[in-house]
mmCIF file of C-alpha atoms and ligand atoms in Angstrom:
data_model
loop_
_atom_site.group_PDB
_atom_site.id
_atom_site.type_symbol
_atom_site.label_atom_id
_atom_site.label_comp_id
_atom_site.label_asym_id
_atom_site.label_seq_id
_atom_site.Cartn_x
_atom_site.Cartn_y
_atom_site.Cartn_z
ATOM 1 C CA UNK A 833 -99.603 12.290 160.579
ATOM 2 C CA UNK A 834 -97.846 12.452 163.832
ATOM 3 C CA UNK A 835 -95.490 9.664 165.182
ATOM 4 C CA UNK A 836 -94.926 9.611 168.786
ATOM 5 C CA UNK A 837 -91.618 7.746 169.169
ATOM 6 C CA UNK A 838 -89.650 6.337 172.044
ATOM 7 C CA UNK A 839 -86.073 7.386 171.752
ATOM 8 C CA UNK A 840 -84.732 4.776 174.364
ATOM 9 C CA UNK A 841 -82.786 5.429 177.525
ATOM 10 C CA UNK A 842 -79.909 7.311 175.762
ATOM 11 C CA UNK A 843 -77.525 5.133 173.850
ATOM 12 C CA UNK A 844 -78.496 6.274 170.280
ATOM 13 C CA UNK A 845 -78.580 2.904 168.977
ATOM 14 C CA UNK A 846 -81.392 1.868 171.340
ATOM 15 C CA UNK A 847 -84.093 3.441 169.369
ATOM 16 C CA UNK A 848 -86.102 0.897 167.436
ATOM 17 C CA UNK A 849 -85.561 -0.044 163.929
ATOM 18 C CA UNK A 850 -89.116 1.500 163.101
ATOM 19 C CA UNK A 851 -88.422 4.689 165.350
ATOM 20 C CA UNK A 852 -84.823 5.299 163.502
ATOM 21 C CA UNK A 853 -86.765 4.897 160.008
ATOM 22 C CA UNK A 854 -89.383 7.490 160.823
ATOM 23 C CA UNK A 855 -86.878 9.756 162.293
ATOM 24 C CA UNK A 856 -85.074 9.714 159.118
ATOM 25 C CA UNK A 857 -88.076 10.584 157.059
ATOM 26 C CA UNK A 858 -89.772 13.194 159.196
ATOM 27 C CA UNK A 859 -90.104 16.766 158.216
ATOM 28 C CA UNK A 860 -90.486 18.087 161.555
ATOM 29 C CA UNK A 861 -89.154 16.799 164.945
ATOM 30 C CA UNK A 862 -89.902 17.792 168.457
ATOM 31 C CA UNK A 863 -87.695 16.303 170.820
ATOM 32 C CA UNK A 864 -87.600 16.216 174.663
ATOM 33 C CA UNK A 865 -84.540 18.150 175.040
ATOM 34 C CA UNK A 866 -83.917 17.396 178.499
ATOM 35 C CA UNK A 867 -83.362 13.806 178.183
ATOM 36 C CA UNK A 868 -83.483 12.535 174.748
ATOM 37 C CA UNK A 869 -79.874 12.025 173.325
ATOM 38 C CA UNK A 870 -79.119 14.869 170.826
ATOM 39 C CA UNK A 871 -76.784 12.351 168.867
ATOM 40 C CA UNK A 872 -80.305 10.871 167.634
ATOM 41 C CA UNK A 873 -80.941 14.078 165.571
ATOM 42 C CA UNK A 874 -77.996 13.472 163.376
ATOM 43 C CA UNK A 875 -80.386 10.974 161.613
ATOM 44 C CA UNK A 876 -82.524 13.701 160.566
ATOM 45 C CA UNK A 877 -82.878 15.035 157.129
ATOM 46 C CA UNK A 878 -80.952 18.093 156.189
ATOM 47 C CA UNK A 879 -83.899 20.293 155.940
ATOM 48 C CA UNK A 880 -85.807 18.722 158.729
ATOM 49 C CA UNK A 881 -87.341 21.498 161.094
ATOM 50 C CA UNK A 882 -86.123 20.562 164.897
ATOM 51 C CA UNK A 883 -87.947 22.079 167.969
ATOM 52 C CA UNK A 884 -86.807 21.341 171.498
ATOM 53 C CA UNK A 885 -89.805 20.636 173.635
ATOM 54 C CA UNK A 886 -88.038 21.661 176.889
ATOM 55 C CA UNK A 887 -88.756 25.293 176.085
ATOM 56 C CA UNK A 888 -92.289 24.777 174.796
ATOM 57 C CA UNK A 889 -95.635 24.654 176.269
ATOM 58 C CA UNK A 890 -98.376 21.918 175.263
ATOM 59 C CA UNK A 891 -100.046 24.462 173.153
ATOM 60 C CA UNK A 892 -96.852 25.469 171.308
ATOM 61 C CA UNK A 893 -96.022 22.041 170.674
ATOM 62 C CA UNK A 894 -99.758 21.273 169.169
ATOM 63 C CA UNK A 895 -99.425 24.364 167.236
ATOM 64 C CA UNK A 896 -96.303 23.142 165.488
ATOM 65 C CA UNK A 897 -98.122 19.869 164.835
ATOM 66 C CA UNK A 898 -101.015 21.579 163.360
ATOM 67 C CA UNK A 899 -98.956 23.819 161.018
ATOM 68 C CA UNK A 900 -96.727 20.861 159.774
ATOM 69 C CA UNK A 901 -100.129 18.912 159.202
ATOM 70 C CA UNK A 902 -101.697 21.878 157.065
ATOM 71 C CA UNK A 903 -98.788 21.607 154.950
ATOM 72 C CA UNK A 904 -99.051 18.007 154.594
ATOM 73 C CA UNK A 905 -95.868 17.345 156.409
ATOM 74 C CA UNK A 906 -95.006 14.443 158.975
ATOM 75 C CA UNK A 907 -94.239 15.368 162.451
ATOM 76 C CA UNK A 908 -92.080 12.951 164.765
ATOM 77 C CA UNK A 909 -92.592 13.670 168.550
ATOM 78 C CA UNK A 910 -89.573 12.137 170.113
ATOM 79 C CA UNK A 911 -89.929 11.196 173.980
ATOM 80 C CA UNK A 912 -87.259 9.666 176.087
ATOM 81 C CA UNK A 913 -87.421 6.112 176.872
ATOM 82 C CA UNK A 914 -90.727 4.732 176.125
ATOM 83 C CA UNK A 915 -93.507 7.262 175.656
ATOM 84 C CA UNK A 916 -96.038 5.723 177.906
ATOM 85 C CA UNK A 917 -94.257 6.472 181.090
ATOM 86 C CA UNK A 918 -94.231 10.041 182.369
ATOM 87 C CA UNK A 919 -94.575 11.111 178.845
ATOM 88 C CA UNK A 920 -97.533 13.427 179.008
ATOM 89 C CA UNK A 921 -98.535 12.009 175.546
ATOM 90 C CA UNK A 922 -102.210 11.629 176.592
ATOM 91 C CA UNK A 923 -102.879 15.372 176.622
ATOM 92 C CA UNK A 924 -101.143 15.714 173.260
ATOM 93 C CA UNK A 925 -103.153 12.861 171.627
ATOM 94 C CA UNK A 926 -106.308 14.141 172.901
ATOM 95 C CA UNK A 927 -105.801 17.656 171.570
ATOM 96 C CA UNK A 928 -104.948 15.851 168.226
ATOM 97 C CA UNK A 929 -108.105 13.932 168.175
ATOM 98 C CA UNK A 930 -109.906 17.294 168.457
ATOM 99 C CA UNK A 931 -108.087 18.601 165.795
ATOM 100 C CA UNK A 932 -108.697 15.481 163.707
ATOM 101 C CA UNK A 933 -104.899 14.727 163.227
ATOM 102 C CA UNK A 934 -103.928 11.144 163.022
ATOM 103 C CA UNK A 935 -100.985 9.864 165.006
ATOM 104 C CA UNK A 936 -99.581 6.471 165.894
ATOM 105 C CA UNK A 937 -97.013 5.456 168.958
ATOM 106 C CA UNK A 938 -93.798 3.589 168.462
ATOM 107 C CA UNK A 939 -92.466 2.138 171.704
ATOM 108 C CA UNK A 940 -89.224 2.529 172.958
ATOM 109 C CA UNK A 941 -86.665 0.932 175.542
ATOM 110 C CA UNK A 942 -87.774 2.425 178.898
ATOM 111 C CA UNK A 943 -84.945 3.684 181.254
ATOM 112 C CA UNK A 944 -86.110 1.169 183.813
ATOM 113 C CA UNK A 945 -84.905 -1.440 181.250
ATOM 114 C CA UNK A 946 -81.692 0.399 180.634
ATOM 115 C CA UNK A 947 -81.009 0.509 184.349
ATOM 116 C CA UNK A 948 -81.608 -3.170 184.834
ATOM 117 C CA UNK A 949 -79.109 -3.763 181.857
ATOM 118 C CA UNK A 950 -76.675 -1.320 183.694
ATOM 119 C CA UNK A 951 -76.451 -3.498 186.769
ATOM 120 C CA UNK A 952 -77.213 -6.916 184.680
ATOM 121 C CA UNK A 953 -80.186 -7.479 186.971
ATOM 122 C CA UNK A 954 -83.364 -9.267 186.995
ATOM 123 C CA UNK A 955 -86.442 -7.482 188.805
ATOM 124 C CA UNK A 956 -88.473 -10.557 188.955
ATOM 125 C CA UNK A 957 -86.539 -13.194 190.741
ATOM 126 C CA UNK A 958 -88.388 -16.353 191.771
ATOM 127 C CA UNK A 959 -88.675 -16.549 195.448
ATOM 128 C CA UNK A 960 -87.592 -12.913 195.811
ATOM 129 C CA UNK A 961 -90.318 -10.688 193.949
ATOM 130 C CA UNK A 962 -92.541 -11.222 191.132
ATOM 131 C CA UNK A 963 -93.625 -7.775 190.709
ATOM 132 C CA UNK A 964 -92.132 -4.215 189.696
ATOM 133 C CA UNK A 965 -93.657 -1.244 191.143
ATOM 134 C CA UNK A 966 -92.917 1.675 188.985
ATOM 135 C CA UNK A 967 -93.740 5.025 190.496
ATOM 136 C CA UNK A 968 -92.335 8.183 191.862
ATOM 137 C CA UNK A 969 -91.801 10.361 194.902
ATOM 138 C CA UNK A 970 -94.503 13.133 195.332
ATOM 139 C CA UNK A 971 -92.872 16.475 194.521
ATOM 140 C CA UNK A 972 -93.982 19.606 192.703
ATOM 141 C CA UNK A 973 -96.206 17.057 190.861
ATOM 142 C CA UNK A 974 -98.459 15.226 193.512
ATOM 143 C CA UNK A 975 -99.094 11.418 193.412
ATOM 144 C CA UNK A 976 -102.695 10.293 194.327
ATOM 145 C CA UNK A 977 -102.973 9.582 198.264
ATOM 146 C CA UNK A 978 -103.635 5.788 197.498
ATOM 147 C CA UNK A 979 -100.214 5.439 195.899
ATOM 148 C CA UNK A 980 -98.353 7.134 198.645
ATOM 149 C CA UNK A 981 -94.862 5.640 198.635
ATOM 150 C CA UNK A 982 -95.034 4.494 202.328
ATOM 151 C CA UNK A 983 -98.216 2.491 201.084
ATOM 152 C CA UNK A 984 -96.815 0.882 197.976
ATOM 153 C CA UNK A 985 -93.585 0.026 200.062
ATOM 154 C CA UNK A 986 -95.788 -2.376 202.250
ATOM 155 C CA UNK A 987 -95.314 -4.911 199.329
ATOM 156 C CA UNK A 988 -91.676 -5.064 199.702
ATOM 157 C CA UNK A 989 -91.745 -5.776 195.802
ATOM 158 C CA UNK A 990 -88.979 -4.539 193.424
ATOM 159 C CA UNK A 991 -89.358 -0.944 193.186
ATOM 160 C CA UNK A 992 -88.258 1.486 190.478
ATOM 161 C CA UNK A 993 -88.432 5.235 191.222
ATOM 162 C CA UNK A 994 -88.438 7.684 188.410
ATOM 163 C CA UNK A 995 -88.142 11.562 189.103
ATOM 164 C CA UNK A 996 -87.030 11.245 192.616
ATOM 165 C CA UNK A 997 -83.447 11.450 192.708
ATOM 166 C CA UNK A 998 -83.690 14.885 194.122
ATOM 167 C CA UNK A 999 -85.980 13.573 196.984
ATOM 168 C CA UNK A 1000 -83.940 10.860 198.560
ATOM 169 C CA UNK A 1001 -84.471 11.805 202.178
ATOM 170 C CA UNK A 1002 -88.067 11.790 201.771
ATOM 171 C CA UNK A 1003 -87.886 8.601 199.676
ATOM 172 C CA UNK A 1004 -85.965 6.916 202.379
ATOM 173 C CA UNK A 1005 -88.559 7.933 205.180
ATOM 174 C CA UNK A 1006 -91.430 6.631 203.170
ATOM 175 C CA UNK A 1007 -89.770 3.441 202.139
ATOM 176 C CA UNK A 1008 -88.895 2.492 205.897
ATOM 177 C CA UNK A 1009 -92.556 2.902 206.730
ATOM 178 C CA UNK A 1010 -93.276 -0.121 204.484
ATOM 179 C CA UNK A 1011 -91.541 -3.654 204.352
ATOM 180 C CA UNK A 1012 -87.993 -2.375 203.707
ATOM 181 C CA UNK A 1013 -85.515 -1.885 206.236
ATOM 182 C CA UNK A 1014 -82.471 0.406 206.506
ATOM 183 C CA UNK A 1015 -80.333 -2.551 205.215
ATOM 184 C CA UNK A 1016 -82.562 -3.315 202.093
ATOM 185 C CA UNK A 1017 -80.487 -2.963 199.015
ATOM 186 C CA UNK A 1018 -80.781 -0.363 196.711
ATOM 187 C CA UNK A 1019 -78.999 1.182 193.522
ATOM 188 C CA UNK A 1020 -78.960 4.558 191.944
ATOM 189 C CA UNK A 1021 -78.523 4.245 188.115
ATOM 190 C CA UNK A 1022 -77.495 7.650 186.707
ATOM 191 C CA UNK A 1023 -77.893 8.030 182.869
ATOM 192 C CA UNK A 1024 -78.344 4.312 182.099
ATOM 193 C CA UNK A 1025 -76.848 3.374 178.721
ATOM 194 C CA UNK A 1026 -75.184 6.900 178.167
ATOM 195 C CA UNK A 1027 -71.226 7.144 178.063
ATOM 196 C CA UNK A 1028 -71.496 8.820 181.617
ATOM 197 C CA UNK A 1029 -73.739 6.100 183.079
ATOM 198 C CA UNK A 1030 -72.911 5.356 186.725
ATOM 199 C CA UNK A 1031 -74.229 2.982 189.167
ATOM 200 C CA UNK A 1032 -74.228 3.524 192.871
ATOM 201 C CA UNK A 1033 -74.871 0.450 194.971
ATOM 202 C CA UNK A 1034 -76.180 1.341 198.600
ATOM 203 C CA UNK A 1035 -78.895 0.365 200.911
ATOM 204 C CA UNK A 1036 -82.378 2.126 201.558
ATOM 205 C CA UNK A 1037 -80.845 3.899 204.632
ATOM 206 C CA UNK A 1038 -77.809 5.170 202.529
ATOM 207 C CA UNK A 1039 -79.781 6.375 199.480
ATOM 208 C CA UNK A 1040 -79.360 10.192 200.163
ATOM 209 C CA UNK A 1041 -75.963 10.119 201.328
ATOM 210 C CA UNK A 1042 -74.794 7.861 198.245
ATOM 211 C CA UNK A 1043 -76.390 10.195 195.674
ATOM 212 C CA UNK A 1044 -75.130 13.328 197.480
ATOM 213 C CA UNK A 1045 -71.498 11.922 197.608
ATOM 214 C CA UNK A 1046 -71.673 11.435 194.047
ATOM 215 C CA UNK A 1047 -73.198 14.576 192.981
ATOM 216 C CA UNK A 1048 -76.325 12.960 191.652
ATOM 217 C CA UNK A 1049 -79.530 14.838 191.579
ATOM 218 C CA UNK A 1050 -81.262 13.985 188.517
ATOM 219 C CA UNK A 1051 -81.487 11.728 185.615
ATOM 220 C CA UNK A 1052 -81.543 8.616 187.645
ATOM 221 C CA UNK A 1053 -83.541 5.937 188.695
ATOM 222 C CA UNK A 1054 -83.752 4.412 192.121
ATOM 223 C CA UNK A 1055 -83.961 0.680 192.269
ATOM 224 C CA UNK A 1056 -84.902 -0.834 195.676
ATOM 225 C CA UNK A 1057 -85.486 -4.539 196.746
ATOM 226 C CA UNK A 1058 -83.827 -7.973 197.544
ATOM 227 C CA UNK A 1059 -83.572 -8.529 193.957
ATOM 228 C CA UNK A 1060 -80.236 -6.767 194.260
ATOM 229 C CA UNK A 1061 -78.780 -9.525 196.795
ATOM 230 C CA UNK A 1062 -77.593 -12.812 195.944
ATOM 231 C CA UNK A 1063 -80.041 -15.346 197.010
ATOM 232 C CA UNK A 1064 -83.236 -16.550 194.910
ATOM 233 C CA UNK A 1065 -84.678 -19.799 193.456
ATOM 234 C CA UNK A 1066 -83.996 -21.481 190.286
ATOM 235 C CA UNK A 1067 -86.933 -20.999 187.758
ATOM 236 C CA UNK A 1068 -89.319 -23.675 187.163
ATOM 237 C CA UNK A 1069 -89.151 -22.939 183.366
ATOM 238 C CA UNK A 1070 -85.573 -24.257 182.986
ATOM 239 C CA UNK A 1071 -85.738 -26.768 185.826
ATOM 240 C CA UNK A 1072 -85.096 -30.374 184.245
ATOM 241 C CA UNK A 1073 -87.783 -31.977 186.174
ATOM 242 C CA UNK A 1074 -90.603 -29.327 185.224
ATOM 243 C CA UNK A 1075 -92.900 -30.216 182.323
ATOM 244 C CA UNK A 1076 -93.943 -27.437 180.033
ATOM 245 C CA UNK A 1077 -95.845 -27.129 176.855
ATOM 246 C CA UNK A 1078 -92.575 -27.460 174.740
ATOM 247 C CA UNK A 1079 -90.636 -30.048 177.044
ATOM 248 C CA UNK A 1080 -91.166 -33.113 178.975
ATOM 249 C CA UNK A 1081 -89.790 -33.082 182.509
ATOM 250 C CA UNK A 1082 -87.419 -36.007 183.736
ATOM 251 C CA UNK A 1083 -88.232 -37.810 186.953
ATOM 252 C CA UNK A 1084 -85.480 -36.804 189.795
HETATM 253 N N1 SAH B 665 -90.420 7.916 179.413
HETATM 254 C C1 SAH B 665 -89.221 7.716 180.142
HETATM 255 C C2 SAH B 665 -89.260 8.378 181.415
HETATM 256 C C3 SAH B 665 -89.288 9.846 181.536
HETATM 257 S S1 SAH B 665 -89.573 10.679 183.028
HETATM 258 C C4 SAH B 665 -88.759 6.318 180.051
HETATM 259 O O1 SAH B 665 -89.460 5.350 179.788
HETATM 260 O O2 SAH B 665 -87.643 6.124 180.705
HETATM 261 C C5 SAH B 665 -87.895 11.296 183.424
HETATM 262 C C6 SAH B 665 -87.225 10.602 184.447
HETATM 263 O O3 SAH B 665 -86.889 9.200 183.739
HETATM 264 C C7 SAH B 665 -85.800 10.888 185.097
HETATM 265 O O4 SAH B 665 -86.173 11.814 185.987
HETATM 266 C C8 SAH B 665 -85.253 9.618 185.417
HETATM 267 O O5 SAH B 665 -85.727 9.163 186.693
HETATM 268 C C9 SAH B 665 -85.585 8.658 184.450
HETATM 269 N N2 SAH B 665 -84.541 8.506 183.337
HETATM 270 C C10 SAH B 665 -84.775 8.907 182.023
HETATM 271 N N3 SAH B 665 -83.659 8.335 181.244
HETATM 272 C C11 SAH B 665 -82.774 7.982 182.270
HETATM 273 C C12 SAH B 665 -81.573 7.321 182.003
HETATM 274 N N4 SAH B 665 -80.815 7.038 181.009
HETATM 275 N N5 SAH B 665 -80.978 6.576 183.414
HETATM 276 C C13 SAH B 665 -81.606 6.923 184.509
HETATM 277 N N6 SAH B 665 -82.803 7.387 184.600
HETATM 278 C C14 SAH B 665 -83.457 7.876 183.420
#
């Protein structure tokens, strides 16, 4: 059996209870060494075999899983944040299907949630934005043409950019072709929930400059949108005059 587990954004106590239990029991652990907090590996059994996938190919990862399976061992594949975002889990799962190896997927706290917590922010403010666009700037890995940043920027919705901290000049250009202006608020959240977490508040027009001044080039999320400013509408859910399934609203 292979367990794909979300390690959370960084702080070791942000792995789920289930993920931690599986981590304590695993015979083999393959962790994404570029981003998973190595402190988590302290939970592993003494004789657990640990591999860093940052130095491995897909084929090598599958080989380790296959060999462990042949010996009746349990493998845990530890991905950063939640495995469903930029985790490259699908290609692993498809190969495991071909080999007839069973697996499951234990969710984790994605870094986009860790970044919101770092700024004590709410992405979906009433009257401001009710959608979150999670995307990335095209770099060495392309993005489908229909999802070009400038096109997604037309919505003016809350935006969270992964894997783009090293491309901020291009990001600015693309965002400005959409509904955002140079003054639209933005934030760069470096290593959310890690001890070295850093938040840089800036605007769309100063993204590249702010990151350069702080020396941030990777392991950061770019948050964009008016949810970062102060005005919004109150929620209907907690409005005294609004009736819900659970509460009768009072007349004004
Ligand atoms: N599956 C992960 C994302 C992996 S892609 C998740 O759900 O978070 C790797 C990118 O995620 C990094 O380049 C960076 O943009 C972002 N990232 C991961 N951990 C982060 C953290 N603690 N703080 C800020 N960004 C982070």
